[in-house]
mmCIF file of C-alpha atoms in Angstrom:
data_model
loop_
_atom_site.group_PDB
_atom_site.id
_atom_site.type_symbol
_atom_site.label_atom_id
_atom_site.label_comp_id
_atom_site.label_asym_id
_atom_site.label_seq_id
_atom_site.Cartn_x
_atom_site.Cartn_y
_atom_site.Cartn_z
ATOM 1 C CA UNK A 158 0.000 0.000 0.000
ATOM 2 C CA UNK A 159 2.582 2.037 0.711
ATOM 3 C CA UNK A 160 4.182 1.735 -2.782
ATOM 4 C CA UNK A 161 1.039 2.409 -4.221
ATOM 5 C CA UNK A 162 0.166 5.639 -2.175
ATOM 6 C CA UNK A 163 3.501 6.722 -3.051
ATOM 7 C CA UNK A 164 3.045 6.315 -6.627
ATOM 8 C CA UNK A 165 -0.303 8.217 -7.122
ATOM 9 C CA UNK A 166 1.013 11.542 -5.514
ATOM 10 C CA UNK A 167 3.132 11.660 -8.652
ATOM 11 C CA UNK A 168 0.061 12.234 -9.972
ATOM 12 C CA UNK A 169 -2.801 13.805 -8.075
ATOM 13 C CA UNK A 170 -1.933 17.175 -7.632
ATOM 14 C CA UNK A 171 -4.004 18.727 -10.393
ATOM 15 C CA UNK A 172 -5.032 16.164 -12.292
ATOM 16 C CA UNK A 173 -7.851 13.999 -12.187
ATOM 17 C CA UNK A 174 -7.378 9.829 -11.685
ATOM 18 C CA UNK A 175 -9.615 6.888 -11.259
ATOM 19 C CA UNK A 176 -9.294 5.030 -7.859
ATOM 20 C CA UNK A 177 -9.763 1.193 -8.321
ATOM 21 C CA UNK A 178 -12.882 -0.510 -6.562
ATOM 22 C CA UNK A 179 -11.825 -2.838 -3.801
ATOM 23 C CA UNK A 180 -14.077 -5.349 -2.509
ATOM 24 C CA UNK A 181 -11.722 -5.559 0.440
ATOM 25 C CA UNK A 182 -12.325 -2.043 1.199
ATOM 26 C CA UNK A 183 -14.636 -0.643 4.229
ATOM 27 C CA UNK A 184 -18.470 0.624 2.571
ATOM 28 C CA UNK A 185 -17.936 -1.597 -0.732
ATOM 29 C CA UNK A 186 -20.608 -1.681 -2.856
ATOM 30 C CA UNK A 187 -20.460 -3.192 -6.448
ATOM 31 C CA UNK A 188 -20.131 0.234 -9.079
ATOM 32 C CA UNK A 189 -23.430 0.809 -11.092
ATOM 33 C CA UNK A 190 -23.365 -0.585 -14.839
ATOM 34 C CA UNK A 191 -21.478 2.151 -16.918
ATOM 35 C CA UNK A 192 -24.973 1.843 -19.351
ATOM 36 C CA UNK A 193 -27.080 3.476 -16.101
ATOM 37 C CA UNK A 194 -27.294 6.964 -17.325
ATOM 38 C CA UNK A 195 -25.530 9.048 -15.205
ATOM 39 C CA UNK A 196 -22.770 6.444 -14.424
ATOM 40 C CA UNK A 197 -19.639 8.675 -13.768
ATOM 41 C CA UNK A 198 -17.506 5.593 -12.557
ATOM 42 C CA UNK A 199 -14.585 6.157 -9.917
ATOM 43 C CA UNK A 200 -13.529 9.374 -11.549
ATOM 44 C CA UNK A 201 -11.886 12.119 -9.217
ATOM 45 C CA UNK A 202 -11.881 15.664 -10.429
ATOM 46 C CA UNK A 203 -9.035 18.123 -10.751
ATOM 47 C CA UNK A 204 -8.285 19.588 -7.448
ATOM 48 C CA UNK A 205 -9.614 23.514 -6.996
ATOM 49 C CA UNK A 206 -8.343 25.808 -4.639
ATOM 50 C CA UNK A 207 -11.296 27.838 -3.611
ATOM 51 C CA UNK A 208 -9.133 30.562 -1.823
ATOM 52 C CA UNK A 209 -6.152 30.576 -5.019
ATOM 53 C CA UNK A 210 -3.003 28.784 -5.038
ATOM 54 C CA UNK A 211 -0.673 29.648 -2.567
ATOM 55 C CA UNK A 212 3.019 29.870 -3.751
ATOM 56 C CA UNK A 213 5.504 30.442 -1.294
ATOM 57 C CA UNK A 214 8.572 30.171 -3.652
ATOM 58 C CA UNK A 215 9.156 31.468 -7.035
ATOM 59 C CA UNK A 216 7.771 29.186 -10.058
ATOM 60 C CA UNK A 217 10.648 27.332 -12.164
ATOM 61 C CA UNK A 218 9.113 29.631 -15.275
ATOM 62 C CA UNK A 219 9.940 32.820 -13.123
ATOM 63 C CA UNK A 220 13.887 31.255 -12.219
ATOM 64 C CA UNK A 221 14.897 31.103 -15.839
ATOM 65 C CA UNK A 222 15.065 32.680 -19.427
ATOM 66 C CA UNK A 223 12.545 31.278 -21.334
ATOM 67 C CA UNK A 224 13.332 32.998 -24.630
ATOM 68 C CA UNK A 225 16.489 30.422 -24.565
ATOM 69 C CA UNK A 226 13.901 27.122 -24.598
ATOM 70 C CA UNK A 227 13.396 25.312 -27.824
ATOM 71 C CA UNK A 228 10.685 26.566 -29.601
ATOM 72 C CA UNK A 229 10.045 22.528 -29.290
ATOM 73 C CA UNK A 230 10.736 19.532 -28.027
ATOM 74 C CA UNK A 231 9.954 15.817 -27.770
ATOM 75 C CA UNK A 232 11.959 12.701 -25.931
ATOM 76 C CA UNK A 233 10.697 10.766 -28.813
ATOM 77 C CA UNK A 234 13.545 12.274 -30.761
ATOM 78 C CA UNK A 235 16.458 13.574 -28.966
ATOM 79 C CA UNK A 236 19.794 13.821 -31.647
ATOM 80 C CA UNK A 237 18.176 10.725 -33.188
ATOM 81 C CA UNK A 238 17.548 8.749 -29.905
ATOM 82 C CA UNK A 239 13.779 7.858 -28.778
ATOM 83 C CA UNK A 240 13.732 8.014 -24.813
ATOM 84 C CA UNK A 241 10.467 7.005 -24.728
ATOM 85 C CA UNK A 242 8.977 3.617 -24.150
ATOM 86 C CA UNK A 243 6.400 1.812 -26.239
ATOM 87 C CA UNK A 244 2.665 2.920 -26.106
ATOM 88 C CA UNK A 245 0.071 1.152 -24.562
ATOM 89 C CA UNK A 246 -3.675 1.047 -24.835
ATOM 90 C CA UNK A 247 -5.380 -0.102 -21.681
ATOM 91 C CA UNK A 248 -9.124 0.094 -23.490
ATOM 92 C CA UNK A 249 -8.801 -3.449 -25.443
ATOM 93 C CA UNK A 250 -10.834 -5.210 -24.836
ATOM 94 C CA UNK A 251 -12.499 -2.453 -22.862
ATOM 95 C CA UNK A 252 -12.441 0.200 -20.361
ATOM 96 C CA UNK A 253 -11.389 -1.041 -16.824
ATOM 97 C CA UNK A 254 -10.755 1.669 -14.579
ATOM 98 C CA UNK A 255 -6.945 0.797 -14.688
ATOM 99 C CA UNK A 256 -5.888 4.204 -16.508
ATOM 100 C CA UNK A 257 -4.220 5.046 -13.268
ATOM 101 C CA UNK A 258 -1.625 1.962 -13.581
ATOM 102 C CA UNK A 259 -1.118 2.752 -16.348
ATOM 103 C CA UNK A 260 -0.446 5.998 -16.778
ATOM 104 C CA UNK A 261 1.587 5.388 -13.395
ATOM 105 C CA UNK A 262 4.087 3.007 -14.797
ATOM 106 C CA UNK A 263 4.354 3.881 -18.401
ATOM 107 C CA UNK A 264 5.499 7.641 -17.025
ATOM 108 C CA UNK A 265 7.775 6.089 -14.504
ATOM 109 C CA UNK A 266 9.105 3.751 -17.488
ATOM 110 C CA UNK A 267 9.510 6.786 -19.782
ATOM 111 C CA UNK A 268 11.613 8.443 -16.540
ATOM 112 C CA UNK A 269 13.582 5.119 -16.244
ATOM 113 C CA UNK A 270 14.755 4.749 -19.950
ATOM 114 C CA UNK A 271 15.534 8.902 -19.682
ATOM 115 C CA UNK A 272 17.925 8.371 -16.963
ATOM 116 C CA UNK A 273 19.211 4.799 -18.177
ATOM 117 C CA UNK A 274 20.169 6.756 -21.571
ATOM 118 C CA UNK A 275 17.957 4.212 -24.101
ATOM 119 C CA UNK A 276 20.155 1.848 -22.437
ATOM 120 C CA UNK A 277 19.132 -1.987 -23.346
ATOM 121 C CA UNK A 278 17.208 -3.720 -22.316
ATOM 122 C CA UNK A 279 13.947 -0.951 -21.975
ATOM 123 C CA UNK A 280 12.218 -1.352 -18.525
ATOM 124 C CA UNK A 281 8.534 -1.830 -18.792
ATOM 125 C CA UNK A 282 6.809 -1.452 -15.332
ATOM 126 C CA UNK A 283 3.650 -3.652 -14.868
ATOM 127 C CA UNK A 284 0.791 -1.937 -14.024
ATOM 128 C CA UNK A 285 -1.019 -5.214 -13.399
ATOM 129 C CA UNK A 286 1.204 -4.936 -9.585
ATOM 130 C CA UNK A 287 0.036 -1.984 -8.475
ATOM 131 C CA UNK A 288 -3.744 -3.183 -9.426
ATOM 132 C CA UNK A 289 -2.678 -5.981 -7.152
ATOM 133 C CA UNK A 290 -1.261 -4.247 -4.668
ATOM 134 C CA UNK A 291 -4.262 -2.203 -4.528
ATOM 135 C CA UNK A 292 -6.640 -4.789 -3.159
ATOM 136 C CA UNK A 293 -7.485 -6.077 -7.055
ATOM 137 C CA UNK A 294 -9.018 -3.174 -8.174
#
């Protein structure tokens, strides 16, 4: 649990996720049928800070020159060199709820092969351990 707590503050802080249904979890009840009209499934929305953000440092935007950025840029070619690893589709055969995992461990795989400079073999986390870990989603 631990890992997987861990993991998702990666990615909660203004963003929305889906947080898998555990049986094994306290007030379980099964999810309605996604054909129910109305059916919004586990989705959490973006975060909203009623009062404003409060920033007590300055922004990495306001620490540098921006005019010296590429115009653009993309790990999927750096000097020749794709840094990123290979895509996945988590909807066949059909929408789970498991978008989390895998947005979880194809980012972290992406961050892996950065640092590892496209160093063989590519490291492909499974997102099938955190949906374990998680109680079975």
């Amino acid at each position: 649990r631990k890992i997987m707590r861990g993991l998702l503050l990666l990615v909660s802080v203004g963003v929305a996720f889906s947080i898998p249904v555990s049986p094994q979890r306290e007030g379980y009840a099964p999810p309605p049928s996604p054909d129910v009209p109305g059916h919004k499934g586990c989705r959490v929305g973006a975060s909203k800070f009623p009062e404003g953000e409060l920033i007590k440092s300055p922004r990495p935007h306001e620490l540098m020159d921006t005019t010296t950025l590429p115009k653009e840029f993309s790990w999927a070619n750096v000097n020749g060199t794709n840094y990123l690893t290979v895509l996945r589709n988590q909807h066949i055969p059909t929408y789970c709820g498991s978008c989390w995992a895998m947005a979880t461990t194809s980012t972290l795989s992406d961050r892996i092969k950065i640092m590892r400079k496209a160093a063989h073999p590519e490291i492909l986390l499974a997102p099938q351990v955190l949906i374990n870990c998680g109680g079975g989603g």
